[in-house]
Coordinates of C-alpha atoms in Angstrom, one line a residue:
Chain A
M1 CA -4.3 28.5 5.2
I2 CA -5.9 31.7 4.0
E3 CA -8.2 34.0 5.9
F4 CA -11.3 35.4 4.3
Q5 CA -12.3 39.2 4.5
L6 CA -15.7 40.7 3.8
D7 CA -16.4 43.9 2.1
E8 CA -19.9 44.8 3.1
G9 CA -20.1 47.9 1.1
S10 CA -19.1 46.3 -2.1
G11 CA -22.5 45.0 -3.2
V12 CA -20.9 41.8 -4.3
A13 CA -22.6 38.7 -2.9
T14 CA -20.8 37.2 0.1
Y15 CA -20.3 33.7 -1.5
L16 CA -18.9 35.5 -4.6
Q17 CA -16.4 37.5 -2.4
L18 CA -15.2 34.1 -1.0
V19 CA -14.8 32.6 -4.5
Q20 CA -12.9 35.7 -5.8
Q21 CA -10.6 35.7 -2.8
V22 CA -9.7 32.0 -3.6
H23 CA -9.1 32.9 -7.3
Q24 CA -7.0 35.8 -6.3
A25 CA -4.9 33.7 -3.8
L26 CA -4.4 31.1 -6.5
R27 CA -3.4 33.7 -9.0
V28 CA -0.7 35.3 -6.8
G29 CA 0.4 31.9 -5.4
I30 CA -0.7 32.2 -1.8
L31 CA -2.7 29.0 -2.4
E32 CA -1.3 26.1 -4.3
P33 CA -2.6 22.6 -5.1
G34 CA -2.5 20.6 -1.9
D35 CA -3.3 23.5 0.4
Q36 CA -6.4 23.3 2.6
L37 CA -9.2 25.9 2.7
P38 CA -10.5 27.0 6.0
T39 CA -13.5 24.8 7.2
A40 CA -16.9 26.2 7.1
Q41 CA -16.8 26.1 10.9
Q42 CA -13.7 28.3 10.9
V43 CA -15.1 30.7 8.4
V44 CA -18.4 31.3 10.2
A45 CA -16.7 31.6 13.5
K46 CA -14.7 34.5 12.2
L47 CA -17.0 36.3 9.8
A48 CA -20.4 35.5 11.4
I49 CA -21.9 34.5 8.2
N50 CA -24.3 31.6 7.3
P51 CA -22.4 28.3 6.8
N52 CA -24.5 27.7 3.6
T53 CA -22.8 30.7 2.1
V54 CA -19.4 29.0 2.5
F55 CA -20.7 25.7 1.2
K56 CA -22.1 27.5 -1.8
A57 CA -18.7 29.2 -2.5
Y58 CA -16.8 25.9 -2.1
R59 CA -19.2 24.1 -4.4
D60 CA -18.8 26.8 -7.1
L61 CA -15.0 26.4 -6.7
E62 CA -15.4 22.6 -6.9
R63 CA -17.5 22.9 -10.1
E64 CA -14.6 25.0 -11.5
G65 CA -12.2 22.1 -10.8
L66 CA -10.1 24.2 -8.4
V67 CA -10.8 22.5 -5.1
R68 CA -12.1 19.1 -3.9
A69 CA -13.9 18.2 -0.8
R70 CA -12.4 15.2 1.0
P71 CA -15.0 13.8 3.4
G72 CA -13.9 14.1 7.0
Q73 CA -10.8 16.0 6.1
G74 CA -11.7 19.3 4.5
T75 CA -11.6 21.1 1.3
F76 CA -8.3 21.1 -0.7
V77 CA -6.9 23.0 -3.6
V78 CA -6.5 20.7 -6.7
G79 CA -6.0 23.0 -9.5
T80 CA -5.2 26.5 -10.6
P81 CA -7.4 28.8 -12.8
P82 CA -6.7 28.7 -16.5
R83 CA -4.7 31.7 -17.7
N84 CA -6.5 33.9 -20.2
D85 CA -5.1 33.3 -23.7
P86 CA -3.4 36.5 -24.8
T87 CA -4.0 36.0 -28.5
A88 CA -7.7 35.6 -27.8
Q89 CA -7.7 38.8 -25.8
A90 CA -5.9 40.6 -28.7
R91 CA -8.4 39.3 -31.2
F92 CA -11.5 40.5 -29.2
L93 CA -9.8 43.9 -28.6
G94 CA -9.6 44.1 -32.4
S95 CA -13.1 43.3 -33.1
M96 CA -14.3 45.5 -30.2
T97 CA -12.3 48.4 -31.6
A98 CA -14.0 47.9 -35.0
W99 CA -17.3 47.8 -33.4
V100 CA -16.8 51.0 -31.4
S101 CA -15.6 53.0 -34.5
E102 CA -18.7 51.8 -36.4
A103 CA -21.0 52.8 -33.5
R104 CA -19.2 56.2 -33.4
S105 CA -19.7 56.9 -37.0
A106 CA -23.5 56.0 -36.5
G107 CA -23.6 58.8 -33.9
L108 CA -23.4 56.9 -30.6
D109 CA -21.4 58.4 -27.8
P110 CA -19.4 56.4 -25.2
D111 CA -22.3 56.3 -22.7
D112 CA -24.6 54.9 -25.4
M113 CA -22.0 52.2 -26.1
E114 CA -21.5 51.3 -22.5
A115 CA -25.3 50.9 -22.0
I116 CA -25.4 48.6 -25.0
Y117 CA -22.4 46.7 -23.8
R118 CA -23.9 46.3 -20.3
T119 CA -27.2 45.1 -21.8
A120 CA -25.4 42.6 -24.0
I121 CA -23.6 41.2 -20.9
R122 CA -26.8 41.0 -18.9
N123 CA -28.4 39.4 -21.9
C124 CA -25.8 36.7 -22.2
F125 CA -25.0 36.0 -18.6
S126 CA -28.4 36.2 -17.1
V127 CA -29.5 32.9 -18.6
G128 CA -30.1 30.4 -15.8
V129 CA -29.7 33.0 -13.1
A130 CA -32.6 33.7 -10.7
Chain B
M1 CA -39.5 21.7 1.0
T2 CA -40.3 20.6 4.5
Q3 CA -41.7 23.3 6.8
V4 CA -40.8 23.7 10.5
I5 CA -43.5 26.3 10.9
S6 CA -46.7 26.7 9.0
T7 CA -49.6 29.0 9.9
H8 CA -53.0 29.4 8.4
E9 CA -54.8 32.7 8.9
V10 CA -53.5 32.7 12.5
G11 CA -54.5 35.5 14.7
K12 CA -54.1 36.8 18.3
R13 CA -56.6 39.3 19.8
Y14 CA -56.3 41.2 23.0
G15 CA -59.7 42.5 23.8
H16 CA -60.9 44.3 20.7
K17 CA -57.3 44.8 19.4
W18 CA -55.7 42.3 17.0
A19 CA -51.9 41.9 17.6
L20 CA -51.7 39.5 14.6
R21 CA -54.5 38.8 12.1
D22 CA -55.0 36.4 9.3
C23 CA -51.3 35.5 9.0
T24 CA -50.4 32.6 6.7
L25 CA -46.8 31.7 6.3
S26 CA -44.4 28.9 6.2
V27 CA -40.8 28.6 7.6
P28 CA -38.6 26.2 5.6
E29 CA -36.6 23.5 7.5
G30 CA -32.7 23.6 7.8
K31 CA -32.4 27.3 7.2
V32 CA -31.6 30.5 9.1
V33 CA -34.7 32.4 8.5
G34 CA -34.9 36.2 9.2
L35 CA -38.2 37.7 10.2
V36 CA -38.4 41.5 9.5
G37 CA -41.1 44.0 9.9
P38 CA -42.0 47.3 11.5
N39 CA -42.8 47.5 15.3
G40 CA -46.3 46.3 15.8
A41 CA -46.3 44.0 12.8
G42 CA -46.9 41.1 15.0
K43 CA -43.5 39.5 15.0
S44 CA -43.1 38.8 18.7
T45 CA -46.8 37.7 18.8
L46 CA -46.1 35.2 16.1
L47 CA -42.9 33.9 17.7
H48 CA -44.7 33.6 21.1
L49 CA -47.5 31.7 19.3
A50 CA -44.8 29.3 17.7
V51 CA -43.4 28.5 21.1
G52 CA -46.7 28.0 22.8
L53 CA -46.5 30.9 25.2
L54 CA -49.7 32.2 23.5
T55 CA -52.6 30.4 22.0
P56 CA -54.2 31.7 18.9
S57 CA -57.5 33.5 18.9
A58 CA -58.1 32.4 15.3
G59 CA -56.5 30.2 12.7
T60 CA -54.0 27.4 13.2
I61 CA -50.2 27.2 13.7
D62 CA -48.2 24.1 13.2
V63 CA -44.7 23.7 14.6
L64 CA -42.6 20.7 13.6
G65 CA -45.8 18.9 12.7
A66 CA -47.7 19.5 15.9
S67 CA -49.5 22.2 17.9
P68 CA -47.0 24.3 19.9
T69 CA -49.0 23.7 23.0
E70 CA -49.0 19.8 22.5
G71 CA -47.0 19.0 25.6
S72 CA -43.6 18.6 27.1
K73 CA -42.3 16.5 24.2
Q74 CA -43.2 19.4 21.8
L75 CA -41.5 21.9 24.1
S76 CA -38.3 20.0 24.1
K77 CA -38.1 20.3 20.3
V78 CA -38.1 24.1 20.3
G79 CA -35.5 26.4 21.9
F80 CA -36.5 30.0 22.5
V81 CA -34.6 33.1 23.5
A82 CA -37.0 35.9 24.3
Q83 CA -36.3 39.6 23.6
D84 CA -33.6 41.0 25.9
A85 CA -32.5 37.4 26.8
P86 CA -34.1 37.1 30.2
V87 CA -32.1 35.1 32.8
Y88 CA -32.6 34.7 36.5
A89 CA -30.5 37.6 38.0
G90 CA -30.0 35.7 41.4
L91 CA -28.8 32.5 40.0
S92 CA -25.2 31.8 39.0
V93 CA -24.1 30.7 35.6
A94 CA -23.5 27.1 36.9
Q95 CA -27.0 27.1 38.5
H96 CA -28.5 28.1 35.2
L97 CA -26.9 25.0 33.6
R98 CA -28.1 22.8 36.4
M99 CA -31.6 24.1 36.1
G100 CA -31.4 23.5 32.4
A101 CA -30.3 19.9 32.9
Y102 CA -33.2 19.4 35.5
L103 CA -36.0 21.0 33.4
N104 CA -35.2 19.5 30.0
A105 CA -35.7 16.0 28.9
T106 CA -32.7 16.2 26.5
W107 CA -29.7 18.1 27.8
D108 CA -26.2 18.3 26.4
H109 CA -24.2 19.2 29.5
R110 CA -20.8 18.7 27.8
F111 CA -21.9 21.2 25.2
A112 CA -23.2 23.6 27.8
E113 CA -20.1 23.5 29.9
S114 CA -17.6 23.8 27.0
R115 CA -19.6 26.8 25.7
V116 CA -19.5 28.5 29.1
G117 CA -15.7 27.8 29.0
Q118 CA -15.3 29.2 25.5
L119 CA -17.2 32.3 26.4
D120 CA -14.9 32.9 29.4
L121 CA -17.9 33.1 31.8
D122 CA -17.1 32.4 35.5
P123 CA -19.5 29.6 36.5
R124 CA -20.0 31.2 40.0
Q125 CA -20.9 34.5 38.7
R126 CA -24.5 35.7 39.2
A127 CA -26.4 36.2 35.9
G128 CA -27.6 39.6 37.2
S129 CA -24.0 40.9 37.0
L130 CA -23.3 39.7 33.5
S131 CA -23.1 42.2 30.7
G132 CA -26.0 42.2 28.1
G133 CA -23.8 40.3 25.6
Q134 CA -22.9 37.7 28.2
R135 CA -26.4 37.3 29.3
A136 CA -27.6 36.7 25.7
Q137 CA -24.8 34.2 25.2
L138 CA -25.9 32.3 28.5
A139 CA -29.5 32.3 27.2
L140 CA -28.5 31.0 23.8
T141 CA -26.3 28.2 25.4
I142 CA -29.3 27.0 27.4
A143 CA -31.6 27.2 24.5
V144 CA -29.1 25.2 22.3
A145 CA -28.0 22.7 25.0
K146 CA -31.5 21.2 25.0
R147 CA -30.7 20.2 21.5
P148 CA -33.9 21.6 19.9
E149 CA -34.8 20.9 16.2
L150 CA -35.9 24.6 16.0
L151 CA -34.3 27.6 17.6
I152 CA -36.5 30.8 17.8
L153 CA -34.8 34.1 18.7
D154 CA -36.8 37.3 19.3
E155 CA -34.5 40.2 18.4
P156 CA -31.5 38.6 20.0
V157 CA -29.0 41.4 19.3
A158 CA -31.2 44.5 19.5
S159 CA -29.6 46.0 22.7
M160 CA -26.1 44.8 22.3
D161 CA -23.0 46.8 21.3
P162 CA -21.4 46.0 17.9
L163 CA -18.7 43.7 19.5
A164 CA -21.2 41.7 21.5
R165 CA -23.5 41.5 18.6
R166 CA -20.8 40.1 16.3
E167 CA -19.7 37.6 19.0
F168 CA -23.3 36.4 19.4
L169 CA -23.9 36.0 15.7
Q170 CA -20.5 34.1 15.4
S171 CA -21.7 31.8 18.2
L172 CA -25.1 31.3 16.5
M173 CA -23.4 30.5 13.1
E174 CA -21.1 28.0 14.7
I175 CA -24.1 26.3 16.2
V176 CA -25.8 26.3 12.7
A177 CA -22.6 24.9 11.0
H178 CA -22.7 22.0 13.5
G179 CA -26.0 21.1 11.8
G180 CA -29.4 19.7 12.8
V181 CA -31.1 22.9 13.8
S182 CA -33.4 25.4 12.0
V183 CA -33.4 28.9 13.1
L184 CA -36.0 31.6 13.0
L185 CA -34.9 35.1 14.3
S186 CA -36.5 38.5 14.2
S187 CA -34.4 41.6 13.8
H188 CA -34.4 45.2 12.6
L189 CA -30.8 45.0 11.6
I190 CA -30.9 44.1 8.0
G191 CA -27.1 44.1 7.7
D192 CA -26.8 41.3 10.3
L193 CA -29.6 39.4 8.6
E194 CA -27.9 39.7 5.3
R195 CA -24.9 37.9 6.7
V196 CA -26.5 35.2 8.7
C197 CA -29.8 34.4 7.0
D198 CA -30.4 32.4 4.0
Y199 CA -34.1 33.0 3.9
L200 CA -36.1 36.1 4.6
I201 CA -39.7 36.8 5.5
I202 CA -41.0 40.4 5.4
L203 CA -44.0 40.8 7.7
A204 CA -46.2 44.0 7.8
R205 CA -49.7 44.5 9.0
S206 CA -49.9 40.8 9.9
R207 CA -49.3 39.9 6.2
V208 CA -46.3 38.3 4.5
Q209 CA -45.1 41.0 2.0
L210 CA -42.3 38.8 0.7
A211 CA -40.7 35.5 1.4
G212 CA -37.8 33.7 -0.2
E213 CA -34.1 32.8 -0.4
V214 CA -32.0 35.8 0.2
T215 CA -29.9 35.1 -3.0
D216 CA -33.1 34.7 -5.0
L217 CA -34.6 37.9 -3.6
L218 CA -31.4 39.9 -4.5
A219 CA -31.2 38.3 -8.0
T220 CA -34.8 39.2 -8.9
H221 CA -35.0 42.8 -7.7
W222 CA -33.5 45.8 -9.6
R223 CA -33.4 49.5 -9.4
L224 CA -34.2 50.9 -12.8
S225 CA -33.8 54.7 -13.7
G226 CA -34.3 56.4 -17.0
P227 CA -36.5 58.9 -18.8
R228 CA -39.8 59.5 -17.5
R229 CA -42.4 56.9 -18.5
D230 CA -45.6 55.2 -17.4
P231 CA -44.8 52.0 -15.4
S232 CA -47.7 50.2 -17.0
S233 CA -45.7 50.3 -20.3
L234 CA -43.1 47.9 -18.7
A235 CA -42.6 44.3 -19.8
A236 CA -45.3 42.0 -18.3
D237 CA -42.8 40.1 -16.1
Q238 CA -41.6 43.3 -14.4
V239 CA -43.6 44.0 -11.2
V240 CA -43.2 47.5 -9.8
I241 CA -42.6 47.5 -6.1
E242 CA -41.7 51.1 -5.7
E243 CA -41.9 54.1 -8.1
S244 CA -40.9 57.8 -8.0
H245 CA -41.1 60.3 -10.8
T246 CA -39.8 63.7 -11.6
D247 CA -40.9 65.8 -14.6
K248 CA -38.2 64.1 -16.6
Q249 CA -37.1 60.9 -14.9
T250 CA -38.6 57.7 -13.6
T251 CA -37.0 55.5 -10.9
L252 CA -38.4 52.1 -10.2
L253 CA -37.7 49.2 -7.9
V254 CA -39.0 46.1 -9.9
R255 CA -39.2 42.5 -9.4
T256 CA -38.5 40.3 -12.4
E257 CA -37.2 36.8 -13.0
Q258 CA -36.0 37.8 -16.6
A259 CA -33.2 40.0 -17.6
V260 CA -34.1 43.7 -18.2
L261 CA -33.2 44.2 -21.8
D262 CA -34.5 47.8 -22.4
P263 CA -31.3 49.9 -23.0
T264 CA -33.0 53.1 -21.9
W265 CA -32.9 52.0 -18.3
T266 CA -29.8 52.3 -16.0
I267 CA -30.0 49.1 -14.0
K268 CA -28.5 48.7 -10.5
P269 CA -28.7 45.8 -8.2
V270 CA -30.4 46.4 -4.9
T271 CA -29.2 45.8 -1.4
L272 CA -31.3 43.8 1.1
D273 CA -31.8 47.1 3.0
D274 CA -33.3 48.7 -0.1
L275 CA -35.5 45.7 -0.7
V276 CA -36.9 45.5 2.8
L277 CA -37.6 49.3 3.0
A278 CA -39.4 49.2 -0.4
Y279 CA -41.6 46.5 0.6
L280 CA -42.4 48.0 4.0
S281 CA -43.0 51.5 2.8
N282 CA -45.2 50.4 -0.2
P283 CA -48.3 48.5 0.9
P284 CA -49.1 45.7 -1.5
R285 CA -51.5 46.5 -4.3
P286 CA -54.1 43.8 -5.3
E287 CA -52.8 43.8 -8.9
R288 CA -49.3 42.9 -7.7
P289 CA -48.8 39.2 -8.7
A290 CA -46.9 36.8 -6.5
L291 CA -43.1 36.1 -6.9
G292 CA -43.0 33.5 -9.6
A293 CA -46.2 34.7 -11.2
G294 CA -46.6 31.4 -13.0
Q295 CA -47.6 29.7 -9.8
S296 CA -51.1 30.3 -8.5
S297 CA -51.5 31.9 -5.1
R298 CA -54.7 32.7 -3.4
R299 CA -53.2 35.7 -1.9
P300 CA -51.7 38.1 -4.5
D301 CA -49.4 39.8 -2.0
L302 CA -47.8 36.5 -0.8
G303 CA -44.4 35.5 -2.0
V304 CA -44.3 32.0 -3.3
V305 CA -42.3 29.9 -1.0
R306 CA -39.9 27.6 -2.8

């Protein structure tokens, strides 16, 4: 069983903090398939957060295929997050490096590039949000 | 979405002075709803109207499909903890529970006794000698043991120390996790509300300034800063809630359902604290459209309730 912590100053939504802590626990092997997550009742009793926040986090984890709710028993780990493919990472570092040098020769500085990068990220990931 | 409370232009007047006026709002079912607003906004008046301790001078209020003053059946459906959690100082904890059992049509004595046990309260102790936190816990126990459909709490944690406050909110969230009860609570402590509420209503000058799911509110408000510019040049879907300008720079708090794509802005998420302060310190302007501008609303300053 793991115990959740909250970082109130982080600006990260509470349900996302719970999701990230499960990811992290799976990555380092604290949680393994078959392990049970704390019940919503246990989490809210410790953290004084809204139970719907816990349900939302667990639903997200279920959608990722990492946990499964068994009615009347609790929520259990059934999978582990996929590892990032190292060759894909190398490939994107390559194309990103090319992009950065091109932007540099066009006169952009690192701050300009970061602003563009952040805009692109928002652009791609905001679909369906809100 | 089903509503547990809906009001239409409800108002309460004392002599010539209106404590609450023209207040139209709805409180959704099955949620923990936070009610925030400055002192004098009419929060307590609204809560007292909802539990039938006051009758409106104008307008209508509907609680769980009936008038709050309908009768004892209506009273048994609503649990209320008033500000500062009043209890009877001369009665013991056990006598409070007996009184609760006697006065309420529905009463879960097993729950009440097990809560008193969990809280480590001595049943023989007089309520007058309990600490502020214990008193509030006792009041909450009684309000919940009647198994209401709606629990209304008026600034339940305002006078508590941080530990008592945390313990009280833990108890409240355990009760909510158990299911079957909607909660409406007023508070000035936004940090607490951010943890425990899934829906927020901002009330100022009797008007609803904003209402919505906390996650939606946080996902649709952004702080933008960049070179000085006229806010009227913003994209049509971006509604300015707060603006400040220096000779060179403009900082805005905007509401938008779309991504902000203009790369000249530095964009930061807002905290619930920022959000509440921005709405309270900036009175609504008539041109400010409602949240979710596609939907029509008679009141331009009213957040659309989803």
